[in-house]
Structure formats: structure tokens, C-alpha cells
Coordinates of C-alpha atoms in Angstrom, one line a residue:
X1 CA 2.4 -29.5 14.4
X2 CA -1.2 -27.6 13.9
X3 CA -3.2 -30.1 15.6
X4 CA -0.6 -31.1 18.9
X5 CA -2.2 -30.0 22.4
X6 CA -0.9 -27.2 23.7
X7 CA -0.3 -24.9 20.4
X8 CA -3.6 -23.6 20.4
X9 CA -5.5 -22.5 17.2
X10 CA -5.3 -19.4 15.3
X11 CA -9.0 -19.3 14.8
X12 CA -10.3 -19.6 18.0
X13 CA -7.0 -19.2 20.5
X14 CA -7.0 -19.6 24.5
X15 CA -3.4 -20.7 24.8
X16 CA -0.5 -19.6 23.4
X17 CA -1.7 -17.8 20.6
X18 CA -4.6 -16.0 22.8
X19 CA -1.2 -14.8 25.0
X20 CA 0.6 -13.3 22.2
X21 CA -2.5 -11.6 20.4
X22 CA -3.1 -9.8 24.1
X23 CA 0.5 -9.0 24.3
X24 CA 0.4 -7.5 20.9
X25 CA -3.0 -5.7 21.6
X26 CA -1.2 -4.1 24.9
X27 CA 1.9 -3.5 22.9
X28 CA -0.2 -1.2 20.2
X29 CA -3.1 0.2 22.3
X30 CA -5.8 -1.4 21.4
X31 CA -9.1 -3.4 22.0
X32 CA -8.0 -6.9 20.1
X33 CA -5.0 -7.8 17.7
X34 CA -5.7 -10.4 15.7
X35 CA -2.4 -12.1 14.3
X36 CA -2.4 -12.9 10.3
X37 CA -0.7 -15.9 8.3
X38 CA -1.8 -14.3 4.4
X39 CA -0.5 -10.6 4.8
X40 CA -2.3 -7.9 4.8
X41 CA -4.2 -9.1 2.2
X42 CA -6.1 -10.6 4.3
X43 CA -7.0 -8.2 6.8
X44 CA -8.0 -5.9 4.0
X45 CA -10.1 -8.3 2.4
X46 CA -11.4 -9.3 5.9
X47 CA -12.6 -5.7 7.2
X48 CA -14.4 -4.8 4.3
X49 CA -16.1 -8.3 3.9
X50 CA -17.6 -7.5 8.1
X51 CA -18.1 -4.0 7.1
X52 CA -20.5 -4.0 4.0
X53 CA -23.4 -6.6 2.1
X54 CA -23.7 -6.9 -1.4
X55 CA -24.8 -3.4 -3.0
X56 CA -23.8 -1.4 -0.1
X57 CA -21.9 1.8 -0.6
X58 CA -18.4 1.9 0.5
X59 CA -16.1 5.1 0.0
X60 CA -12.4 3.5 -1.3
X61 CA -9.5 6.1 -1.9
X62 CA -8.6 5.2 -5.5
X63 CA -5.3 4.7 -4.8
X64 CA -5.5 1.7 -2.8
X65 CA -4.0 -1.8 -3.1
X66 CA -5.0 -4.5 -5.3
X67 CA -6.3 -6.6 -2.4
X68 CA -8.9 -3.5 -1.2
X69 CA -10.2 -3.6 -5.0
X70 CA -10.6 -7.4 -4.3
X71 CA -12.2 -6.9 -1.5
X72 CA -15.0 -4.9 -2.9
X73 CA -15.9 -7.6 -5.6
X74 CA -16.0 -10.3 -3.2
X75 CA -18.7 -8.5 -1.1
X76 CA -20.2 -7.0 -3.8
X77 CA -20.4 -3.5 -2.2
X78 CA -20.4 -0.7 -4.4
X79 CA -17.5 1.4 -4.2
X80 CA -17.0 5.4 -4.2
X81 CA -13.9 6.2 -5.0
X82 CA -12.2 9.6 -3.9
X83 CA -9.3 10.3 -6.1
X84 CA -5.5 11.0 -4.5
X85 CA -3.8 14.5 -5.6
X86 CA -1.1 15.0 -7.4
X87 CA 1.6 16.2 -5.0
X88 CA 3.9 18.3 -7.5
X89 CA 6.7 18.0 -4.2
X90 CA 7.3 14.5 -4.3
X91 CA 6.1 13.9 -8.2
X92 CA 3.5 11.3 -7.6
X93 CA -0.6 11.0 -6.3
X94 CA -0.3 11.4 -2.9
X95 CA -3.8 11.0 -0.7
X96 CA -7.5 12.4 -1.4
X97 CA -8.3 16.0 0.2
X98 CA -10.2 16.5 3.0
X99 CA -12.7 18.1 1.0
X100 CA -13.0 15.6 -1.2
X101 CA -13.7 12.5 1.4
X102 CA -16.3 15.5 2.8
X103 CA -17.9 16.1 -0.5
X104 CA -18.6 12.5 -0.8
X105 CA -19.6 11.9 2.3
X106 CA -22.0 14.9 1.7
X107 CA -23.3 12.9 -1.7
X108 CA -23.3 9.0 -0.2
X109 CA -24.1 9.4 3.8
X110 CA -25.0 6.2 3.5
X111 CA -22.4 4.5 2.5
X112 CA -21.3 1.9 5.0
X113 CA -17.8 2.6 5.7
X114 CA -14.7 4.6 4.4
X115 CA -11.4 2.3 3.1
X116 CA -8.0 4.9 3.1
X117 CA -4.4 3.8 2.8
X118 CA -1.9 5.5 5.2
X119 CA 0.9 5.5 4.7
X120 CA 1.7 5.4 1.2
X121 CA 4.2 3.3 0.1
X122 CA 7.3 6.0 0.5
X123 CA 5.9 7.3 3.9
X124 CA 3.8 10.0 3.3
X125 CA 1.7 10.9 6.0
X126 CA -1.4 13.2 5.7
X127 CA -4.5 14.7 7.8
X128 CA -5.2 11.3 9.2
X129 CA -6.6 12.6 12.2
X130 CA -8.9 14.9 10.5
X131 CA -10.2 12.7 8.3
X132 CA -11.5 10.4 10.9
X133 CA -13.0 13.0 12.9
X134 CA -15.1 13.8 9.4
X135 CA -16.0 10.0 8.7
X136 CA -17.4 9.8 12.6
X137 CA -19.8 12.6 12.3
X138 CA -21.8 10.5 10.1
X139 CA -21.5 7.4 12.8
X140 CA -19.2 5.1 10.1
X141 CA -16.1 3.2 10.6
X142 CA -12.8 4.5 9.1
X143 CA -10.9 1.1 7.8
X144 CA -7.0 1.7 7.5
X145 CA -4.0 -0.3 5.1
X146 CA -1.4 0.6 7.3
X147 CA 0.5 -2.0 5.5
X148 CA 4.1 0.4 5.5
X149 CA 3.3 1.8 9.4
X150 CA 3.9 -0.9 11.8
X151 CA 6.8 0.9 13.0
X152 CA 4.9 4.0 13.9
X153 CA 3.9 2.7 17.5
X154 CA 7.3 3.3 18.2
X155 CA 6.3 6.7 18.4
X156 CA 8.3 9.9 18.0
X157 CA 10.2 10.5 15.7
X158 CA 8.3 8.3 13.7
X159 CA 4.7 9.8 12.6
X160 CA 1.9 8.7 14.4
X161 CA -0.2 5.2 13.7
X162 CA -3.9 5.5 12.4
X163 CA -4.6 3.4 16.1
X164 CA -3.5 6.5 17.7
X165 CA -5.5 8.7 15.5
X166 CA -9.1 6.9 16.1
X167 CA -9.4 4.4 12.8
X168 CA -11.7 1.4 14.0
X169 CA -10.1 -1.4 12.0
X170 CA -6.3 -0.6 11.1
X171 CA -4.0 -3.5 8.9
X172 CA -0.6 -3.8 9.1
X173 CA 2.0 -6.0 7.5
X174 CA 4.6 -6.7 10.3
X175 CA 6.9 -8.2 7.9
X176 CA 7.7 -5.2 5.6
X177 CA 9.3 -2.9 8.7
X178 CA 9.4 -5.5 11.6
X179 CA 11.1 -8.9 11.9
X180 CA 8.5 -10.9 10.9
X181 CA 8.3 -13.6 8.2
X182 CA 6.9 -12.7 5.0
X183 CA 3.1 -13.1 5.1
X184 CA 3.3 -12.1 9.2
X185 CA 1.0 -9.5 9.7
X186 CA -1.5 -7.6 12.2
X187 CA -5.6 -6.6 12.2
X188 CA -6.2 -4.5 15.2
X189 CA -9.8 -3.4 16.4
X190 CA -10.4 -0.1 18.0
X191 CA -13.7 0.6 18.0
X192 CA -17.6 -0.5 18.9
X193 CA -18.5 0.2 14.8
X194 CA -17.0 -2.8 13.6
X195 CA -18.0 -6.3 15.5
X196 CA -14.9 -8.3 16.5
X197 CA -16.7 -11.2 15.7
X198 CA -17.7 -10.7 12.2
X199 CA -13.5 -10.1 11.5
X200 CA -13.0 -13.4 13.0
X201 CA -15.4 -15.3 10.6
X202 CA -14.2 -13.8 7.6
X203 CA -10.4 -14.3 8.7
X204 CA -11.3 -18.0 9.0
X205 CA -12.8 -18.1 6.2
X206 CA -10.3 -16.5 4.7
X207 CA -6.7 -18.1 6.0
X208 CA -5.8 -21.9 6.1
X209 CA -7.0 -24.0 8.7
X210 CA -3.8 -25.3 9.0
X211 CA -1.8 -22.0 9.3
X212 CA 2.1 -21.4 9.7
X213 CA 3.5 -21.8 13.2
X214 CA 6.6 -20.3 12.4
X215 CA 4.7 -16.9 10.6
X216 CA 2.5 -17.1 13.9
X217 CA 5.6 -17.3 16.2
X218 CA 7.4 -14.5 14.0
X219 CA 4.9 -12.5 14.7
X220 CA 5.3 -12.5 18.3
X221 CA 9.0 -12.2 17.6
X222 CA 8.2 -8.9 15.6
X223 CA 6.1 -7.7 18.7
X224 CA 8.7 -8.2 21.3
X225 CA 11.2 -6.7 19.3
X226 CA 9.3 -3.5 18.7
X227 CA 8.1 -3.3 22.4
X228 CA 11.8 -3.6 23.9
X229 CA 13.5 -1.2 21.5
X230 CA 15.2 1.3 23.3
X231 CA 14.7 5.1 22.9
X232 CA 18.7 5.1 22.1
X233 CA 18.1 2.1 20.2
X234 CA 15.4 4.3 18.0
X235 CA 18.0 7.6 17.9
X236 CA 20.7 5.0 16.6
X237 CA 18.6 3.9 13.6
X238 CA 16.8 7.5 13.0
X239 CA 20.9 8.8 13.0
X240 CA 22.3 6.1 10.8
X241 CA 19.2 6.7 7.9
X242 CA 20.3 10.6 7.9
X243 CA 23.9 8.8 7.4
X244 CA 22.6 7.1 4.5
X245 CA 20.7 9.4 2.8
X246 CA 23.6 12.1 3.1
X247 CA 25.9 9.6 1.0
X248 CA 22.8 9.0 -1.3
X249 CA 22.4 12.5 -1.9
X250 CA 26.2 12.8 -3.3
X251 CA 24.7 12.7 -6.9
X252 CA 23.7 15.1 -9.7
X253 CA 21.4 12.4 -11.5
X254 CA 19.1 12.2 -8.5
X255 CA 16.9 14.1 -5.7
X256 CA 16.0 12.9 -2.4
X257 CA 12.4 13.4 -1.7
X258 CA 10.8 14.6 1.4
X259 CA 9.6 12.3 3.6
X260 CA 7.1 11.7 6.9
X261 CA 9.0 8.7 7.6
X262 CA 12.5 8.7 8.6
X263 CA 13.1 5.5 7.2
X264 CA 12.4 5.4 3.6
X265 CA 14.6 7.1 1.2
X266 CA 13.0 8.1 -2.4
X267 CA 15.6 9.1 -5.3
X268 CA 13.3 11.0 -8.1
X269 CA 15.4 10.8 -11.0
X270 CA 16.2 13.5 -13.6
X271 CA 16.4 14.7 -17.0
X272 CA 14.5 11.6 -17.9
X273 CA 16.8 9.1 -16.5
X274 CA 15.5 5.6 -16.4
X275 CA 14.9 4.7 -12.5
X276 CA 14.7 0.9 -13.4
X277 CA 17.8 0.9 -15.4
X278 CA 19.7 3.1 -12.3
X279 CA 18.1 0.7 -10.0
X280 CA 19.9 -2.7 -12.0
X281 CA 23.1 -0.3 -11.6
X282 CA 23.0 -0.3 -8.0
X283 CA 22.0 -4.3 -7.9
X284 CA 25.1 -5.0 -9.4
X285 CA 26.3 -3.3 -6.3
X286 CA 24.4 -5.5 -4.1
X287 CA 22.2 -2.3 -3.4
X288 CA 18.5 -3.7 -3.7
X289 CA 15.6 -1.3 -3.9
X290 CA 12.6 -1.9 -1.8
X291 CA 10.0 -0.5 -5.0
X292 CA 11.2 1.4 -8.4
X293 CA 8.6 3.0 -10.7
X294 CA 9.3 4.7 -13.9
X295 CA 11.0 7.6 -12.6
X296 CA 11.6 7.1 -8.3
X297 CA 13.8 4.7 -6.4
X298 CA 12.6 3.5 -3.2
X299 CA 15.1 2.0 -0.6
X300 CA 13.7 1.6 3.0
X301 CA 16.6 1.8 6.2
X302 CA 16.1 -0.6 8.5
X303 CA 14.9 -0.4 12.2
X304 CA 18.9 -0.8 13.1
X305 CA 21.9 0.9 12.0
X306 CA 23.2 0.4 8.6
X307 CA 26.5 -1.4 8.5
X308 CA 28.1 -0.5 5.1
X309 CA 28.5 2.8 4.1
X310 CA 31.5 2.6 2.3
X311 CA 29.9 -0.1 0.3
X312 CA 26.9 2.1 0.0
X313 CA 29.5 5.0 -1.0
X314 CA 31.3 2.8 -3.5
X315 CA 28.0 1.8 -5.1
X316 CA 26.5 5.7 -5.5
X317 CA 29.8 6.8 -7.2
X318 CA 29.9 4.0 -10.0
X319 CA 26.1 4.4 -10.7
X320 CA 26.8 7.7 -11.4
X321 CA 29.7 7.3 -13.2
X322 CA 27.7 4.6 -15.4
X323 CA 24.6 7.1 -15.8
X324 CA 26.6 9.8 -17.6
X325 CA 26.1 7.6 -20.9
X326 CA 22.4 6.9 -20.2
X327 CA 19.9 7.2 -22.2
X328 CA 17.0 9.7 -21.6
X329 CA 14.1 9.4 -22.2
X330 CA 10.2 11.6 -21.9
X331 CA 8.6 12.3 -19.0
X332 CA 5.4 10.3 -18.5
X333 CA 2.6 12.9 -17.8
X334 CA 0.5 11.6 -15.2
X335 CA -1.1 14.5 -13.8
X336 CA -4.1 13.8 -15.4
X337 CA -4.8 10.2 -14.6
X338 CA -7.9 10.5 -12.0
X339 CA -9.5 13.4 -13.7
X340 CA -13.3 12.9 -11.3
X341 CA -12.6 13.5 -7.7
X342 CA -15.3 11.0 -7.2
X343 CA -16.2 8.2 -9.0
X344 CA -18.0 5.1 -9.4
X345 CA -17.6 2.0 -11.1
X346 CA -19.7 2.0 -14.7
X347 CA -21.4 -1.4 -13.5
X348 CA -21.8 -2.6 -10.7
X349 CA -19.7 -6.4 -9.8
X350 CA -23.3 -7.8 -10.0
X351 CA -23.9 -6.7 -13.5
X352 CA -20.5 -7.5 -14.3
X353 CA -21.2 -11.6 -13.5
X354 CA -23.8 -11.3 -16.2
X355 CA -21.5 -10.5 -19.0
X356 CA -19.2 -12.1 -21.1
X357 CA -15.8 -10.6 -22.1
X358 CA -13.1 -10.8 -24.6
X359 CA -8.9 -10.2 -25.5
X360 CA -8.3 -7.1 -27.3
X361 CA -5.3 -5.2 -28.0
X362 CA -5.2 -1.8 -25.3
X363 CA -5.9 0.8 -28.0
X364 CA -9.1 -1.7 -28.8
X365 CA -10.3 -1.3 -25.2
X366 CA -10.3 2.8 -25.2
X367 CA -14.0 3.9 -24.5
X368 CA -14.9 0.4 -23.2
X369 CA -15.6 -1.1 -20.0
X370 CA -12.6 -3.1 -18.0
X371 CA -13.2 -7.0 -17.3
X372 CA -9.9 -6.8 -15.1
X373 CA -7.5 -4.6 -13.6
X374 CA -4.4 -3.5 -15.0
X375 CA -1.9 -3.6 -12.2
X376 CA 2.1 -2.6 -12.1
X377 CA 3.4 -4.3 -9.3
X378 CA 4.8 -3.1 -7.2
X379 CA 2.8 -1.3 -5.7
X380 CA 0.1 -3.2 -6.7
X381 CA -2.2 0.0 -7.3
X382 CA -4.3 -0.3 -10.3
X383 CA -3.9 1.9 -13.0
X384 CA -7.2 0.9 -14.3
X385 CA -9.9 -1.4 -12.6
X386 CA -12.5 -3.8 -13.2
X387 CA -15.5 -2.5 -14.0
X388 CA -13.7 1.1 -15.3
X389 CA -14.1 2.6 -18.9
X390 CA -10.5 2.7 -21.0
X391 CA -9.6 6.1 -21.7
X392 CA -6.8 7.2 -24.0
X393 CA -4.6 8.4 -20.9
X394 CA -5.0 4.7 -19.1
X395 CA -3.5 3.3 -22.2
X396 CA -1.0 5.7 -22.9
X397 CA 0.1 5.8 -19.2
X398 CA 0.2 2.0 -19.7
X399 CA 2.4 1.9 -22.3
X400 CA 4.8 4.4 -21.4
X401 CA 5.3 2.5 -17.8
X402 CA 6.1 -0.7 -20.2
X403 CA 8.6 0.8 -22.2
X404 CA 10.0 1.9 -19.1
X405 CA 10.6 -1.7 -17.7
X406 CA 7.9 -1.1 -15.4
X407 CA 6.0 -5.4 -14.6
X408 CA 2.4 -4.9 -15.3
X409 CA 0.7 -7.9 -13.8
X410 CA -1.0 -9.2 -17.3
X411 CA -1.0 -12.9 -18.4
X412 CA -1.3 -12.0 -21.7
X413 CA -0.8 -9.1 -23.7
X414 CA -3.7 -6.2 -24.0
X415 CA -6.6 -5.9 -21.9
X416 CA -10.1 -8.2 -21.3
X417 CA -13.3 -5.8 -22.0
X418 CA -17.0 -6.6 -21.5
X419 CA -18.9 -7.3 -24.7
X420 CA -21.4 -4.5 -24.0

């Protein structure tokens, strides 16, 4: 039904679609909402292609999704990336430091824009605000993957969205929090640094002329939904995830992380324990995990109240029962993954084109230069990118996350390497 009068089109809407997409940008406070049929990935790829040119300096936080890698090599710009820091409280890289994203402002004030993810995947928060008060001193826009944070224009208790903080071009996937189909998501536009219609071009460029009706619909959906829920409505949901992490929390083989966000529940596991072996336990439960890495759970509450507690309760005492004759194994060090607080690609994606590469085994490629990424998934952050020299602790971070169970999106087994 793309082409029927009266269903307007996606990539240049004055019907319909042009209704919703205001609605939306009234709904979130902001200058324009464009709606997205290919995730977030889209939008990500999208800002960064309107923001920077071929050989133009962008700063990335490391830590980033795949898709804001991606979007780097398809412009061609020249990323600086800022490194995350380990957060010894939750057990994982967190976000960059405030002095860091200064110091390299400081070192590249000419860079064209600055890429940060917020918030991570388990909903951590951090000095968003901050941050994008730094980046404007040097008159550059602040581009956001709030892929996780749709929900946060709810408002209290939920942190606040990067819209609300000042970012200029903010993602975020409306289908991971909000009832919207998979592949529904959001690019708002909040600011005079970034040109509305250079999004546009590259989002046409980018999505299917023929896109989904029913993602585009959903996505309406997802923003009426979010704009009629009810303070009590909000209470009910924030009440019944305490509920659920309270019965999750009635182990001795786990901790509950802290949190920013009310809705997602991290167990860390101990003594070794494997979290994707725990996580098959509580499957066989019918207790599916939203992410699980080597040694964390992730299970994310819905934005209504959860139905089955004694389900839920049923399910946390047989796991635990079950992990008493478990198998432990090392902990994987991974403090010392990003060891340069700022960093830049060894070639440039230019120079890369030039060269050929070849298959070798992982140990092979220690000391030479990445011809892809290596990705576990999810989260879909790379552990090593394109255009990165192998060290010993990629590889034996690598391996370590295999022999946990962890998927590492590889066709084939070791790593491509340029021929230098």
C-alpha cells in the first residue's frame, strides 16, 4: 500500500505521516522527529553521514555500537575515540570522563562533532548534561545513541533524556522500551548545528523507498502510548520492577547491580559462575534475558506491571538449586582492554581501501592491523575494530568470551589483517 493516495510518504510527508512526526516532536520536545523503518541503525549512520566529509575529525566514545563504527567508514571521517572507564561498581566499562572528552577536545578543536552513547545498555546514566555544555564551547554538535532511553521522556523517576539535556541530534529505538515493532525507531533534531535537511537526504538514502506501514504506524502507536501514560500508570510499573527485583535478589549465586534506570535488572554473577549457562537455566523457565555477557544477566521490566511472580519465584529457586553443581570457572580480566584514553585508528578508512587483506588465526593477527571488527553481539560493541592493531589482551579477551558461550559475530574462524 506505499504508493495509494492518501498514505503519504516517509521521505517527504505532508499527510499522515507529516501528522504523526509533529505529534511525536510535541510529545518529546523538540524541533523535528523524524520516524525510522531500519532501527537506530539508521539514525546513527544518518547523523554522522550530515555531520562530517571524508577526512574530517569526529570524537566517538569507544564504546559505541557497531552501526556508529559503520558510520564512520561510510563517511570516511577520521574518528577520535575517547575510551569508557572501568566502573569497579557494576564490573563493566561504563562511559568516558569528563576529562577525557575535554582533553580531546583540547587536542582536536576541530573535529567536527562528538558521537556518545547514553544510556548504556543496563541504564547507566552519567554527566550527560556536562558534557554537552563542554562540546558547545567549541560551537560542535553533540550526536546521542539513545537507543535504551525512549522511555526517559516520561520523566521522573526515570533519568532524564539527552533531548532534555541539550544534544542536537539524539536516536532512539522505540521498539526496545516502547510498543513499537522491531526496526521502529526515532531521530529527533534539537538544534541549529546540524541541518534538518542534510538528515533527511541521508535517511533517504539510507531506508527503502518502499518502507513498512505497519513499523511507521507502530511508531505512532509507541508515541501515543508513552504520551497518555498516567503518573499512576508510571508508579504501577516503577512498584512492580522493585517487586521483581526483590524476588531476583532471593539468591546467593548472584548480585543485583545498581542502576539509573528503574527498569533494567543486572545479575553479576559470582565465584566464576557461567552467566550464559545460568541464563539457559532460567529459559527453561520461560525467563528470557534481554542481553547476557560472560559474567552479567540483563532482564529489562516492562513499561507495565509484571504478571507472574510466582512464576518468576519458581524459576529463581530451581536455578539456584541447579547452580550448586555448576562449574566455575576464571574471571576474565578486562580492566585493561582500552589502555589510551584517546586513540586513533592506525590508518585511516581511505588507506585501508588501498590494501589487501588476508585469514589468519587470532594469535597470527597480534601486533597487526584489523581488516574488520570483532563484534560479540549483543551488544554489538566491538572488542576490536577495523583499522585497530591486535594486541595480546584483544585476543585473549576474545577467547575467553568464546569459551564462555559468548556469539562473536565472525563468519569464519580467526581474524582478516591487512597485508602491511
Amino acid at each position: 500500500m506505499t504508493e495509494i493516495p492518501g498514505l503519504d510518504d516517509l521521505h517527504a510527508p505532508t499527510e499522515a505521516i507529516a501528522e504523526a512526526e509533529n505529534l511525536a516532536a510535541d510529545f518529546f520536545q523538540v524541533d523535528h522527529t523524524f520516524f525510522l523503518v531500519g532501527g537506530s541503525t539508521a539514525g546513527n549512520l544518518a547523523m554522522i553521514l550530515a555531520t562530517c566529509n571524508a577526512g574530517d575529525k569526529v570524537i566517538v566514545q569507544r564504546n559505541s555500537h557497531k552501526s556508529v563504527m559503520n558510520g564512520m567508514e561510510l563517511s570516511g571521517a577520521r574518528p577520535v575515540f575517547i575510551a569508557p572507564e572501568y566502573d569497579q561498581m557494576v564490573g563493566r566499562y561504563a562511559n568516558p570522563s569528563l576529562d577525557t572528552l575535554r582533553e580531546a577536545l583540547r587536542q582536536h578543536p576541530d573535529a567536527k562533532a562528538v558521537v556518545l552513547t547514553y544510556p548504556d545498555y543496563f541504564g547507566k546514566t552519567y554527566e550527560m548534561k556536562e558534557m554537552i555544555d563542554v562540546v558547545h564551547a567549541y560551537h560542535m554538535p553533540v550526536l546521542v545513541d539513545e537507543a535504551h532511553g525512549v522511555h526517559f521522556s516520561l520523566g521522573d523517576p526515570f533519568p532524564a533524556s539527552a533531548l532534555e539535556l541539550g544534544a542536537d541530534v539524539v536516536v532512539q529505538s522505540a521498539h526496545k522500551m516502547a510498543p513499537a515493532m522491531t526496526m521502529g525507531s526515532f531521530l529527533h533534531m534539537n538544534s541549529g548545528l546540524v541541518s534538518k535537511e542534510q538528515i533527511a537526504h541521508y535517511l533517504q538514502m539510507i531506508q527503502s523507498s518502499s518502507p513498512s506501514y505497519p513499523l511507521i504506524a507502530s511508531l505512532d502507536i509507541a508515541r501515543g502510548f508513552l504520551a497518555t501514560m498516567k503518573a499512576e500508570e508510571i508508579n504501577n510499573t516503577v512498584q512492580s520492577a522493585t517487586m521483581v527485583r526483590t524476588i531476583l535478589q532471593a539468591s546467593v549465586h548472584w548480585d543485583i547491580l545498581p542502576t539509573d534506570d528503574p527498569l533494567k535488572i543486572t545479575l553479576h554473577l559470582k565465584d566464576g559462575l557461567s552467566a550464559k549457562n545460568t541464563a539457559r537455566l532460567f529459559e527453561r523457565q520461560n525467563i528470557y534475558p534481554e542481553l547476557v555477557t560472560h559474567n552479567q544477566i540483563l532482564f529489562i521490566h516492562g513499561l507495565s506491571p509484571f504478571q507472574k511472580p510466582n512464576q518468576l519465584k519458581k524459576a529463581v529457586k530451581s536455578v539456584g538449586e541447579q547452580l550448586k553443581n555448576q562449574t566455575n570457572h576464571a574471571t576474565i580480566e578486562i580492566t585493561k582492554l582500552f589502555t589510551h584514553p584517546i586513540q586513533e585508528l592506525a590508518l585511516s578508512y581511505q588507506e585501508m581501501n588501498q590494501l589487501n587483506d588476508k585469514q589468519v588465526s587470532f594469535h597470527e593477527g597480534i601486533g597487526h592491523i584489523a581488516a574488520e571488527a570483532v563484534i560479540p553481539y549483543p551488544p554489538g560493541i566491538p572488542v576490536i575494530l577495523k583499522g585497530e592493531r591486535i594486541t595480546t589482551e584483544h585476543i585473549e579477551i576474545i577467547e575467553q568470551l568464546v569459551e564462555r558461550g559468548i556469539n562473536i559475530q565472525q563468519r569464519d574462524k580467526g581474524i582478516k589483517i591487512y597485508t602491511e
